[in-house]
Amino acid sequence: MSEFAGMTVLITGGGSGIGLATARRLVEGGGEVVLAGRDAARLEAAARELDGGDRVLTVRADVSRVADLDGLTDEIGRRYGRLTGVFANAGVPHAGRVADVTEDDYETVVGANLKGTFFTVQKALPLMEDGGSVVLNGSWLAHRGAAMGSLYAASKAAVLSLAQTLAPDLAERGIRVNAITPGHVQTPMLDTVTMGSDQVREFFRSQVALGRIGDPAEIAETVIFLLSKRASYITGQEFIVDGGLVNSIPA
Ligand SMILES: NC(=O)c1ccc[n+]([C@@H]2O[C@H](COP(=O)([O-])OP(=O)(O)OC[C@H]3O[C@@H](n4cnc5c(N)ncnc54)[C@H](OP(=O)(O)O)[C@@H]3O)[C@@H](O)[C@H]2O)c1
């Protein structure tokens, strides 16, 4: 119960998927979590499921809107007064040929994935304890040239770059910054991307050396490790958690 006692972690996109799986582990271990996202009903359902009482705070916030992030951090300040960690996890998918990408697509994807990640970290800094930990959520697509992936992949490549540059930026406060790079993970986002098609899902599965789609809890384990003091000498790194997708040719 006490493994994560004393930890207070902001998780953007905490109402579902990888974010919720991470929150589950933290709450089970006695930590406090703040779940942020755009959909209040989704956040409330997540909080009910976590059943962590006053160790779970939900705040409706669109990370692409800096004013929302100000409201989010104000609320965290009032409830907990501090953060020991941030998991900047919120993100949106996009698949489309460059010729079809609209300005709205660009604003939405870059707004959530890059701008949202950047300002989530910036706005959390006054609440962050020295020695805290920031984990950013990238994507395997930052490493692969996929025809439909230009917008999403570029936004996630930028997230990986942020982990490298924010690490020395925040090192004077002992704040570590790392990125995780998930492969194919069974979440609502994967269902969106596969459009419910078994054929597409099977194609994704076949790309993975371990021969299966990942479970969000398997990604959460790495996030938790990076958030914890066990990773006290790790900063500016990327952790690829993909079952052997980016660097493997399945047998
Ligand atoms: N699943 C995969 O295969 C995979 C692979 C590589 C990387 N990733 C990355 O993993 C992260 C988590 O995704 P997931 O797979 O767990 O899917 P998910 O369950 O759809 O989670 C995405 C979360 O982000 C939130 N979100 C999206 N836009 C937001 C915004 N503008 N402001 C605040 N919250 C926002 C969503 O909540 P609301 O809709 O309520 O706002 C949702 O809770 C994403 O960054 C994704 O790119 C996933």
PDB file of C-alpha atoms and ligand atoms in Angstrom:
ATOM      1  CA  MET A   1       0.000   0.000   0.000  1.00  0.00           C
ATOM      2  CA  SER A   2       2.793   2.448   0.829  1.00  0.00           C
ATOM      3  CA  GLU A   3       5.104   1.941  -2.158  1.00  0.00           C
ATOM      4  CA  PHE A   4       4.147   5.342  -3.621  1.00  0.00           C
ATOM      5  CA  ALA A   5       3.108   7.163  -0.449  1.00  0.00           C
ATOM      6  CA  GLY A   6       4.365  10.735  -0.647  1.00  0.00           C
ATOM      7  CA  MET A   7       4.103  10.878  -4.440  1.00  0.00           C
ATOM      8  CA  THR A   8       1.693  13.358  -6.053  1.00  0.00           C
ATOM      9  CA  VAL A   9       1.598  13.001  -9.821  1.00  0.00           C
ATOM     10  CA  LEU A  10      -0.214  14.981 -12.497  1.00  0.00           C
ATOM     11  CA  ILE A  11      -1.295  12.718 -15.356  1.00  0.00           C
ATOM     12  CA  THR A  12      -2.690  14.440 -18.419  1.00  0.00           C
ATOM     13  CA  GLY A  13      -4.951  12.164 -20.406  1.00  0.00           C
ATOM     14  CA  GLY A  14      -5.385  10.297 -17.125  1.00  0.00           C
ATOM     15  CA  GLY A  15      -8.971   9.291 -17.798  1.00  0.00           C
ATOM     16  CA  SER A  16      -8.160   6.387 -20.117  1.00  0.00           C
ATOM     17  CA  GLY A  17      -5.544   4.092 -21.602  1.00  0.00           C
ATOM     18  CA  ILE A  18      -1.913   4.416 -20.553  1.00  0.00           C
ATOM     19  CA  GLY A  19      -2.622   7.404 -18.309  1.00  0.00           C
ATOM     20  CA  LEU A  20      -5.320   5.581 -16.358  1.00  0.00           C
ATOM     21  CA  ALA A  21      -3.185   2.438 -16.055  1.00  0.00           C
ATOM     22  CA  THR A  22      -0.420   4.572 -14.557  1.00  0.00           C
ATOM     23  CA  ALA A  23      -2.858   6.233 -12.171  1.00  0.00           C
ATOM     24  CA  ARG A  24      -4.143   2.814 -11.077  1.00  0.00           C
ATOM     25  CA  ARG A  25      -0.655   1.656 -10.050  1.00  0.00           C
ATOM     26  CA  LEU A  26       0.087   4.892  -8.202  1.00  0.00           C
ATOM     27  CA  VAL A  27      -3.204   4.883  -6.297  1.00  0.00           C
ATOM     28  CA  GLU A  28      -2.878   1.191  -5.422  1.00  0.00           C
ATOM     29  CA  GLY A  29       0.545   2.018  -4.011  1.00  0.00           C
ATOM     30  CA  GLY A  30      -0.702   4.861  -1.828  1.00  0.00           C
ATOM     31  CA  GLY A  31       0.140   7.791  -4.132  1.00  0.00           C
ATOM     32  CA  GLU A  32      -1.949  10.820  -5.028  1.00  0.00           C
ATOM     33  CA  VAL A  33      -2.911  11.506  -8.641  1.00  0.00           C
ATOM     34  CA  VAL A  34      -4.401  14.356 -10.605  1.00  0.00           C
ATOM     35  CA  LEU A  35      -6.208  13.236 -13.740  1.00  0.00           C
ATOM     36  CA  ALA A  36      -6.646  15.889 -16.422  1.00  0.00           C
ATOM     37  CA  GLY A  37      -8.484  15.642 -19.722  1.00  0.00           C
ATOM     38  CA  ARG A  38     -11.174  17.308 -21.808  1.00  0.00           C
ATOM     39  CA  ASP A  39     -14.022  14.919 -21.060  1.00  0.00           C
ATOM     40  CA  ALA A  40     -15.349  15.421 -17.527  1.00  0.00           C
ATOM     41  CA  ALA A  41     -17.541  12.292 -17.634  1.00  0.00           C
ATOM     42  CA  ARG A  42     -14.554  10.154 -18.614  1.00  0.00           C
ATOM     43  CA  LEU A  43     -12.512  11.609 -15.753  1.00  0.00           C
ATOM     44  CA  GLU A  44     -15.302  10.992 -13.246  1.00  0.00           C
ATOM     45  CA  ALA A  45     -15.652   7.380 -14.402  1.00  0.00           C
ATOM     46  CA  ALA A  46     -11.903   6.922 -14.018  1.00  0.00           C
ATOM     47  CA  ALA A  47     -11.970   8.393 -10.502  1.00  0.00           C
ATOM     48  CA  ARG A  48     -14.842   6.081  -9.518  1.00  0.00           C
ATOM     49  CA  GLU A  49     -12.894   3.108 -10.818  1.00  0.00           C
ATOM     50  CA  LEU A  50      -9.718   4.108  -8.973  1.00  0.00           C
ATOM     51  CA  ASP A  51     -11.684   4.503  -5.749  1.00  0.00           C
ATOM     52  CA  GLY A  52      -8.847   6.445  -4.145  1.00  0.00           C
ATOM     53  CA  GLY A  53     -10.972   8.936  -2.191  1.00  0.00           C
ATOM     54  CA  ASP A  54      -9.178  12.241  -1.672  1.00  0.00           C
ATOM     55  CA  ARG A  55      -6.023  10.833  -3.244  1.00  0.00           C
ATOM     56  CA  VAL A  56      -7.617  11.335  -6.684  1.00  0.00           C
ATOM     57  CA  LEU A  57      -8.340  14.779  -8.104  1.00  0.00           C
ATOM     58  CA  THR A  58      -9.925  15.206 -11.523  1.00  0.00           C
ATOM     59  CA  VAL A  59      -9.688  18.464 -13.439  1.00  0.00           C
ATOM     60  CA  ARG A  60     -11.230  19.152 -16.810  1.00  0.00           C
ATOM     61  CA  ALA A  61      -8.525  20.765 -18.946  1.00  0.00           C
ATOM     62  CA  ASP A  62      -7.566  20.904 -22.594  1.00  0.00           C
ATOM     63  CA  VAL A  63      -3.763  20.801 -22.608  1.00  0.00           C
ATOM     64  CA  SER A  64      -3.633  22.742 -25.869  1.00  0.00           C
ATOM     65  CA  ARG A  65      -5.099  25.746 -24.027  1.00  0.00           C
ATOM     66  CA  VAL A  66      -2.647  27.483 -21.740  1.00  0.00           C
ATOM     67  CA  ALA A  67      -5.502  29.110 -19.790  1.00  0.00           C
ATOM     68  CA  ASP A  68      -6.829  25.610 -18.983  1.00  0.00           C
ATOM     69  CA  LEU A  69      -3.389  24.596 -17.736  1.00  0.00           C
ATOM     70  CA  ASP A  70      -3.328  27.663 -15.476  1.00  0.00           C
ATOM     71  CA  GLY A  71      -6.683  26.586 -14.059  1.00  0.00           C
ATOM     72  CA  LEU A  72      -5.403  23.025 -13.647  1.00  0.00           C
ATOM     73  CA  THR A  73      -2.316  24.019 -11.704  1.00  0.00           C
ATOM     74  CA  ASP A  74      -4.326  26.460  -9.563  1.00  0.00           C
ATOM     75  CA  GLU A  75      -6.603  23.607  -8.571  1.00  0.00           C
ATOM     76  CA  ILE A  76      -3.694  21.261  -7.835  1.00  0.00           C
ATOM     77  CA  GLY A  77      -2.112  23.999  -5.741  1.00  0.00           C
ATOM     78  CA  ARG A  78      -5.283  24.396  -3.679  1.00  0.00           C
ATOM     79  CA  ARG A  79      -5.756  20.626  -3.139  1.00  0.00           C
ATOM     80  CA  TYR A  80      -2.212  19.281  -2.753  1.00  0.00           C
ATOM     81  CA  GLY A  81       0.081  22.326  -2.787  1.00  0.00           C
ATOM     82  CA  ARG A  82       2.798  20.470  -4.673  1.00  0.00           C
ATOM     83  CA  LEU A  83       3.691  17.828  -7.262  1.00  0.00           C
ATOM     84  CA  THR A  84       6.432  15.211  -7.153  1.00  0.00           C
ATOM     85  CA  GLY A  85       5.864  14.127 -10.734  1.00  0.00           C
ATOM     86  CA  VAL A  86       4.242  14.898 -14.060  1.00  0.00           C
ATOM     87  CA  PHE A  87       3.256  12.385 -16.706  1.00  0.00           C
ATOM     88  CA  ALA A  88       2.587  14.514 -19.807  1.00  0.00           C
ATOM     89  CA  ASN A  89       0.657  11.789 -21.564  1.00  0.00           C
ATOM     90  CA  ALA A  90      -2.288  13.475 -23.292  1.00  0.00           C
ATOM     91  CA  GLY A  91      -2.178  13.089 -27.031  1.00  0.00           C
ATOM     92  CA  VAL A  92      -4.286  12.708 -30.124  1.00  0.00           C
ATOM     93  CA  PRO A  93      -3.688  10.446 -33.110  1.00  0.00           C
ATOM     94  CA  HIS A  94      -3.716  11.416 -36.747  1.00  0.00           C
ATOM     95  CA  ALA A  95      -3.388   9.378 -39.918  1.00  0.00           C
ATOM     96  CA  GLY A  96      -3.469  10.984 -43.319  1.00  0.00           C
ATOM     97  CA  ARG A  97      -1.467  11.860 -46.384  1.00  0.00           C
ATOM     98  CA  VAL A  98       0.267  15.217 -46.287  1.00  0.00           C
ATOM     99  CA  ALA A  99      -1.937  16.491 -49.126  1.00  0.00           C
ATOM    100  CA  ASP A 100      -5.038  15.962 -46.984  1.00  0.00           C
ATOM    101  CA  VAL A 101      -3.850  17.549 -43.730  1.00  0.00           C
ATOM    102  CA  THR A 102      -5.821  20.682 -42.885  1.00  0.00           C
ATOM    103  CA  GLU A 103      -4.806  23.627 -40.745  1.00  0.00           C
ATOM    104  CA  ASP A 104      -7.342  22.435 -38.164  1.00  0.00           C
ATOM    105  CA  ASP A 105      -5.705  18.981 -38.106  1.00  0.00           C
ATOM    106  CA  TYR A 106      -2.354  20.652 -37.580  1.00  0.00           C
ATOM    107  CA  GLU A 107      -3.602  22.858 -34.746  1.00  0.00           C
ATOM    108  CA  THR A 108      -5.305  19.916 -33.018  1.00  0.00           C
ATOM    109  CA  VAL A 109      -2.415  17.464 -33.264  1.00  0.00           C
ATOM    110  CA  VAL A 110       0.446  19.861 -32.632  1.00  0.00           C
ATOM    111  CA  GLY A 111      -1.709  21.663 -30.057  1.00  0.00           C
ATOM    112  CA  ALA A 112      -2.194  18.547 -27.942  1.00  0.00           C
ATOM    113  CA  ASN A 113       0.995  16.620 -28.611  1.00  0.00           C
ATOM    114  CA  LEU A 114       3.653  19.347 -28.685  1.00  0.00           C
ATOM    115  CA  LYS A 115       2.183  22.580 -27.329  1.00  0.00           C
ATOM    116  CA  GLY A 116       0.246  20.668 -24.687  1.00  0.00           C
ATOM    117  CA  THR A 117       3.288  18.710 -23.567  1.00  0.00           C
ATOM    118  CA  PHE A 118       5.499  21.790 -23.468  1.00  0.00           C
ATOM    119  CA  PHE A 119       3.118  23.961 -21.459  1.00  0.00           C
ATOM    120  CA  THR A 120       2.015  21.129 -19.166  1.00  0.00           C
ATOM    121  CA  VAL A 121       5.609  20.909 -17.978  1.00  0.00           C
ATOM    122  CA  GLN A 122       6.111  24.672 -17.851  1.00  0.00           C
ATOM    123  CA  LYS A 123       2.930  25.330 -15.866  1.00  0.00           C
ATOM    124  CA  ALA A 124       3.633  22.467 -13.450  1.00  0.00           C
ATOM    125  CA  LEU A 125       7.106  23.771 -12.565  1.00  0.00           C
ATOM    126  CA  PRO A 126       6.110  26.136  -9.719  1.00  0.00           C
ATOM    127  CA  LEU A 127       4.398  23.206  -7.995  1.00  0.00           C
ATOM    128  CA  MET A 128       7.136  20.677  -8.676  1.00  0.00           C
ATOM    129  CA  GLU A 129       9.349  19.690  -5.801  1.00  0.00           C
ATOM    130  CA  ASP A 130      13.081  19.824  -6.433  1.00  0.00           C
ATOM    131  CA  GLY A 131      14.182  16.296  -7.257  1.00  0.00           C
ATOM    132  CA  GLY A 132      10.877  15.533  -8.979  1.00  0.00           C
ATOM    133  CA  SER A 133      10.390  13.610 -12.192  1.00  0.00           C
ATOM    134  CA  VAL A 134       8.761  14.395 -15.522  1.00  0.00           C
ATOM    135  CA  VAL A 135       7.826  11.692 -18.019  1.00  0.00           C
ATOM    136  CA  LEU A 136       6.711  12.586 -21.542  1.00  0.00           C
ATOM    137  CA  ASN A 137       4.782  10.237 -23.808  1.00  0.00           C
ATOM    138  CA  GLY A 138       6.246   9.884 -27.303  1.00  0.00           C
ATOM    139  CA  SER A 139       5.480   7.247 -29.923  1.00  0.00           C
ATOM    140  CA  TRP A 140       7.217   4.571 -31.966  1.00  0.00           C
ATOM    141  CA  LEU A 141       6.137   6.511 -35.069  1.00  0.00           C
ATOM    142  CA  ALA A 142       8.793   9.122 -34.298  1.00  0.00           C
ATOM    143  CA  HIS A 143      11.273   6.435 -35.411  1.00  0.00           C
ATOM    144  CA  ARG A 144       9.573   5.075 -38.513  1.00  0.00           C
ATOM    145  CA  GLY A 145       8.688   6.743 -41.783  1.00  0.00           C
ATOM    146  CA  ALA A 146       5.036   5.827 -42.309  1.00  0.00           C
ATOM    147  CA  ALA A 147       3.211   7.363 -45.259  1.00  0.00           C
ATOM    148  CA  MET A 148       0.165   8.402 -43.249  1.00  0.00           C
ATOM    149  CA  GLY A 149       2.145   9.575 -40.254  1.00  0.00           C
ATOM    150  CA  SER A 150       3.782  12.892 -41.109  1.00  0.00           C
ATOM    151  CA  LEU A 151       1.821  15.136 -38.754  1.00  0.00           C
ATOM    152  CA  TYR A 152       1.552  12.796 -35.769  1.00  0.00           C
ATOM    153  CA  ALA A 153       5.138  11.510 -36.080  1.00  0.00           C
ATOM    154  CA  ALA A 154       6.599  15.013 -36.270  1.00  0.00           C
ATOM    155  CA  SER A 155       4.646  16.051 -33.177  1.00  0.00           C
ATOM    156  CA  LYS A 156       5.959  13.015 -31.286  1.00  0.00           C
ATOM    157  CA  ALA A 157       9.544  13.480 -32.531  1.00  0.00           C
ATOM    158  CA  ALA A 158       9.306  16.926 -30.978  1.00  0.00           C
ATOM    159  CA  VAL A 159       8.240  15.332 -27.678  1.00  0.00           C
ATOM    160  CA  LEU A 160      11.357  13.136 -27.705  1.00  0.00           C
ATOM    161  CA  SER A 161      13.458  16.214 -28.393  1.00  0.00           C
ATOM    162  CA  LEU A 162      11.844  17.963 -25.422  1.00  0.00           C
ATOM    163  CA  ALA A 163      12.947  15.160 -23.105  1.00  0.00           C
ATOM    164  CA  GLN A 164      16.537  15.758 -24.195  1.00  0.00           C
ATOM    165  CA  THR A 165      16.463  19.535 -23.862  1.00  0.00           C
ATOM    166  CA  LEU A 166      14.318  19.878 -20.741  1.00  0.00           C
ATOM    167  CA  ALA A 167      16.596  17.476 -18.878  1.00  0.00           C
ATOM    168  CA  PRO A 168      19.565  19.883 -18.693  1.00  0.00           C
ATOM    169  CA  ASP A 169      17.194  22.847 -18.428  1.00  0.00           C
ATOM    170  CA  LEU A 170      15.649  21.522 -15.203  1.00  0.00           C
ATOM    171  CA  ALA A 171      18.681  19.708 -13.820  1.00  0.00           C
ATOM    172  CA  GLU A 172      19.641  22.607 -11.532  1.00  0.00           C
ATOM    173  CA  ARG A 173      16.518  21.764  -9.524  1.00  0.00           C
ATOM    174  CA  GLY A 174      17.267  18.048  -9.662  1.00  0.00           C
ATOM    175  CA  ILE A 175      14.170  17.522 -11.794  1.00  0.00           C
ATOM    176  CA  ARG A 176      14.625  14.603 -14.176  1.00  0.00           C
ATOM    177  CA  VAL A 177      12.932  14.506 -17.586  1.00  0.00           C
ATOM    178  CA  ASN A 178      12.565  11.340 -19.648  1.00  0.00           C
ATOM    179  CA  ALA A 179      10.361  10.087 -22.451  1.00  0.00           C
ATOM    180  CA  ILE A 180       8.678   6.779 -23.012  1.00  0.00           C
ATOM    181  CA  THR A 181       8.019   5.524 -26.506  1.00  0.00           C
ATOM    182  CA  PRO A 182       5.136   3.051 -26.601  1.00  0.00           C
ATOM    183  CA  GLY A 183       4.570   0.667 -29.502  1.00  0.00           C
ATOM    184  CA  HIS A 184       1.073  -0.654 -30.242  1.00  0.00           C
ATOM    185  CA  VAL A 185      -0.919  -0.577 -26.996  1.00  0.00           C
ATOM    186  CA  GLN A 186      -4.528  -1.665 -26.453  1.00  0.00           C
ATOM    187  CA  THR A 187      -6.237   1.646 -25.629  1.00  0.00           C
ATOM    188  CA  PRO A 188      -9.125   3.692 -27.015  1.00  0.00           C
ATOM    189  CA  MET A 189      -6.590   5.433 -29.262  1.00  0.00           C
ATOM    190  CA  LEU A 190      -5.564   2.132 -30.848  1.00  0.00           C
ATOM    191  CA  ASP A 191      -9.235   1.362 -31.533  1.00  0.00           C
ATOM    192  CA  THR A 192      -9.535   4.745 -33.241  1.00  0.00           C
ATOM    193  CA  VAL A 193      -6.460   4.151 -35.349  1.00  0.00           C
ATOM    194  CA  THR A 194      -7.452   0.609 -36.372  1.00  0.00           C
ATOM    195  CA  MET A 195     -11.048   1.792 -36.953  1.00  0.00           C
ATOM    196  CA  GLY A 196     -12.238  -1.466 -35.393  1.00  0.00           C
ATOM    197  CA  SER A 197     -10.750  -3.453 -38.280  1.00  0.00           C
ATOM    198  CA  ASP A 198      -9.428  -6.890 -37.295  1.00  0.00           C
ATOM    199  CA  GLN A 199      -7.292  -6.850 -40.426  1.00  0.00           C
ATOM    200  CA  VAL A 200      -5.511  -3.625 -39.473  1.00  0.00           C
ATOM    201  CA  ARG A 201      -5.114  -4.853 -35.894  1.00  0.00           C
ATOM    202  CA  GLU A 202      -3.593  -8.102 -37.143  1.00  0.00           C
ATOM    203  CA  PHE A 203      -1.202  -6.129 -39.340  1.00  0.00           C
ATOM    204  CA  PHE A 204      -0.109  -4.105 -36.297  1.00  0.00           C
ATOM    205  CA  ARG A 205       0.305  -7.248 -34.197  1.00  0.00           C
ATOM    206  CA  SER A 206       2.398  -8.885 -36.899  1.00  0.00           C
ATOM    207  CA  GLN A 207       4.931  -6.024 -36.741  1.00  0.00           C
ATOM    208  CA  VAL A 208       5.778  -6.778 -33.097  1.00  0.00           C
ATOM    209  CA  ALA A 209       8.585  -9.216 -32.244  1.00  0.00           C
ATOM    210  CA  LEU A 210       6.739 -10.448 -29.145  1.00  0.00           C
ATOM    211  CA  GLY A 211       3.754 -11.105 -31.393  1.00  0.00           C
ATOM    212  CA  ARG A 212       1.127  -9.230 -29.421  1.00  0.00           C
ATOM    213  CA  ILE A 213      -0.328  -5.790 -28.775  1.00  0.00           C
ATOM    214  CA  GLY A 214       0.848  -4.316 -25.467  1.00  0.00           C
ATOM    215  CA  ASP A 215      -1.272  -3.847 -22.372  1.00  0.00           C
ATOM    216  CA  PRO A 216      -1.421  -0.292 -20.924  1.00  0.00           C
ATOM    217  CA  ALA A 217      -0.262  -1.699 -17.569  1.00  0.00           C
ATOM    218  CA  GLU A 218       2.993  -2.794 -19.228  1.00  0.00           C
ATOM    219  CA  ILE A 219       3.704   0.782 -20.317  1.00  0.00           C
ATOM    220  CA  ALA A 220       2.678   2.092 -16.897  1.00  0.00           C
ATOM    221  CA  GLU A 221       5.401  -0.012 -15.238  1.00  0.00           C
ATOM    222  CA  THR A 222       8.104   1.936 -17.077  1.00  0.00           C
ATOM    223  CA  VAL A 223       6.423   5.268 -16.351  1.00  0.00           C
ATOM    224  CA  ILE A 224       6.229   4.418 -12.648  1.00  0.00           C
ATOM    225  CA  PHE A 225       9.886   3.419 -12.623  1.00  0.00           C
ATOM    226  CA  LEU A 226      10.918   6.725 -14.199  1.00  0.00           C
ATOM    227  CA  LEU A 227       8.715   8.693 -11.800  1.00  0.00           C
ATOM    228  CA  SER A 228      10.229   6.924  -8.804  1.00  0.00           C
ATOM    229  CA  LYS A 229      13.506   7.462  -6.989  1.00  0.00           C
ATOM    230  CA  ARG A 230      14.667   4.123  -8.396  1.00  0.00           C
ATOM    231  CA  ALA A 231      15.431   6.100 -11.572  1.00  0.00           C
ATOM    232  CA  SER A 232      17.307   8.832  -9.665  1.00  0.00           C
ATOM    233  CA  TYR A 233      20.301   8.853 -12.037  1.00  0.00           C
ATOM    234  CA  ILE A 234      18.339   8.744 -15.298  1.00  0.00           C
ATOM    235  CA  THR A 235      17.474  11.914 -17.196  1.00  0.00           C
ATOM    236  CA  GLY A 236      17.206  13.043 -20.820  1.00  0.00           C
ATOM    237  CA  GLN A 237      16.556   9.478 -21.975  1.00  0.00           C
ATOM    238  CA  GLU A 238      14.025   7.724 -24.134  1.00  0.00           C
ATOM    239  CA  PHE A 239      12.634   4.352 -23.068  1.00  0.00           C
ATOM    240  CA  ILE A 240      11.157   2.359 -25.932  1.00  0.00           C
ATOM    241  CA  VAL A 241       8.466   0.044 -24.579  1.00  0.00           C
ATOM    242  CA  ASP A 242       7.192  -1.680 -27.692  1.00  0.00           C
ATOM    243  CA  GLY A 243       7.554  -5.468 -27.459  1.00  0.00           C
ATOM    244  CA  GLY A 244      10.146  -5.236 -30.236  1.00  0.00           C
ATOM    245  CA  LEU A 245       8.595  -3.017 -32.880  1.00  0.00           C
ATOM    246  CA  VAL A 246      10.981  -0.187 -33.643  1.00  0.00           C
ATOM    247  CA  ASN A 247      14.235  -2.143 -33.714  1.00  0.00           C
ATOM    248  CA  SER A 248      13.122  -5.641 -34.677  1.00  0.00           C
ATOM    249  CA  ILE A 249      12.135  -7.698 -37.673  1.00  0.00           C
ATOM    250  CA  PRO A 250       9.637 -10.258 -36.349  1.00  0.00           C
ATOM    251  CA  ALA A 251      10.774 -13.849 -36.974  1.00  0.00           C
TER     252      ALA A 251
HETATM  253  N1  LIG B   1      -2.026   3.271 -27.823  1.00  0.00           N
HETATM  254  C1  LIG B   1      -0.950   3.256 -28.574  1.00  0.00           C
HETATM  255  O1  LIG B   1      -0.751   2.316 -29.366  1.00  0.00           O
HETATM  256  C2  LIG B   1       0.061   4.376 -28.472  1.00  0.00           C
HETATM  257  C3  LIG B   1       1.280   4.220 -29.152  1.00  0.00           C
HETATM  258  C4  LIG B   1       2.232   5.214 -29.060  1.00  0.00           C
HETATM  259  C5  LIG B   1       1.983   6.358 -28.300  1.00  0.00           C
HETATM  260  N2  LIG B   1       0.794   6.491 -27.665  1.00  0.00           N
HETATM  261  C6  LIG B   1       0.581   7.721 -26.889  1.00  0.00           C
HETATM  262  O2  LIG B   1       0.119   7.415 -25.600  1.00  0.00           O
HETATM  263  C7  LIG B   1      -0.594   8.538 -25.078  1.00  0.00           C
HETATM  264  C8  LIG B   1      -1.856   8.037 -24.393  1.00  0.00           C
HETATM  265  O3  LIG B   1      -2.706   7.474 -25.367  1.00  0.00           O
HETATM  266  P1  LIG B   1      -3.513   6.119 -25.146  1.00  0.00           P
HETATM  267  O4  LIG B   1      -2.997   5.149 -26.107  1.00  0.00           O
HETATM  268  O5  LIG B   1      -3.541   5.787 -23.706  1.00  0.00           O
HETATM  269  O6  LIG B   1      -4.952   6.517 -25.714  1.00  0.00           O
HETATM  270  P2  LIG B   1      -6.214   7.179 -25.035  1.00  0.00           P
HETATM  271  O7  LIG B   1      -6.802   6.250 -24.042  1.00  0.00           O
HETATM  272  O8  LIG B   1      -7.054   7.683 -26.148  1.00  0.00           O
HETATM  273  O9  LIG B   1      -5.600   8.401 -24.214  1.00  0.00           O
HETATM  274  C9  LIG B   1      -5.401   9.681 -24.717  1.00  0.00           C
HETATM  275  C10 LIG B   1      -5.804  10.630 -23.605  1.00  0.00           C
HETATM  276  O10 LIG B   1      -5.422  11.946 -23.955  1.00  0.00           O
HETATM  277  C11 LIG B   1      -6.477  12.823 -23.584  1.00  0.00           C
HETATM  278  N3  LIG B   1      -6.397  13.991 -24.441  1.00  0.00           N
HETATM  279  C12 LIG B   1      -6.350  14.032 -25.788  1.00  0.00           C
HETATM  280  N4  LIG B   1      -6.274  15.302 -26.202  1.00  0.00           N
HETATM  281  C13 LIG B   1      -6.263  16.078 -25.086  1.00  0.00           C
HETATM  282  C14 LIG B   1      -6.205  17.465 -24.858  1.00  0.00           C
HETATM  283  N5  LIG B   1      -6.122  18.342 -25.869  1.00  0.00           N
HETATM  284  N6  LIG B   1      -6.229  17.899 -23.576  1.00  0.00           N
HETATM  285  C15 LIG B   1      -6.308  17.038 -22.548  1.00  0.00           C
HETATM  286  N7  LIG B   1      -6.365  15.705 -22.700  1.00  0.00           N
HETATM  287  C16 LIG B   1      -6.352  15.242 -23.962  1.00  0.00           C
HETATM  288  C17 LIG B   1      -7.754  12.008 -23.783  1.00  0.00           C
HETATM  289  O11 LIG B   1      -8.791  12.450 -22.917  1.00  0.00           O
HETATM  290  P3  LIG B   1      -9.981  13.414 -23.395  1.00  0.00           P
HETATM  291  O12 LIG B   1     -10.460  12.903 -24.708  1.00  0.00           O
HETATM  292  O13 LIG B   1     -10.973  13.294 -22.277  1.00  0.00           O
HETATM  293  O14 LIG B   1      -9.376  14.769 -23.473  1.00  0.00           O
HETATM  294  C18 LIG B   1      -7.309  10.615 -23.385  1.00  0.00           C
HETATM  295  O15 LIG B   1      -7.559  10.375 -22.011  1.00  0.00           O
HETATM  296  C19 LIG B   1      -0.837   9.475 -26.256  1.00  0.00           C
HETATM  297  O16 LIG B   1       0.029  10.580 -26.177  1.00  0.00           O
HETATM  298  C20 LIG B   1      -0.485   8.613 -27.457  1.00  0.00           C
HETATM  299  O17 LIG B   1      -0.038   9.380 -28.545  1.00  0.00           O
HETATM  300  C21 LIG B   1      -0.171   5.532 -27.717  1.00  0.00           C
END
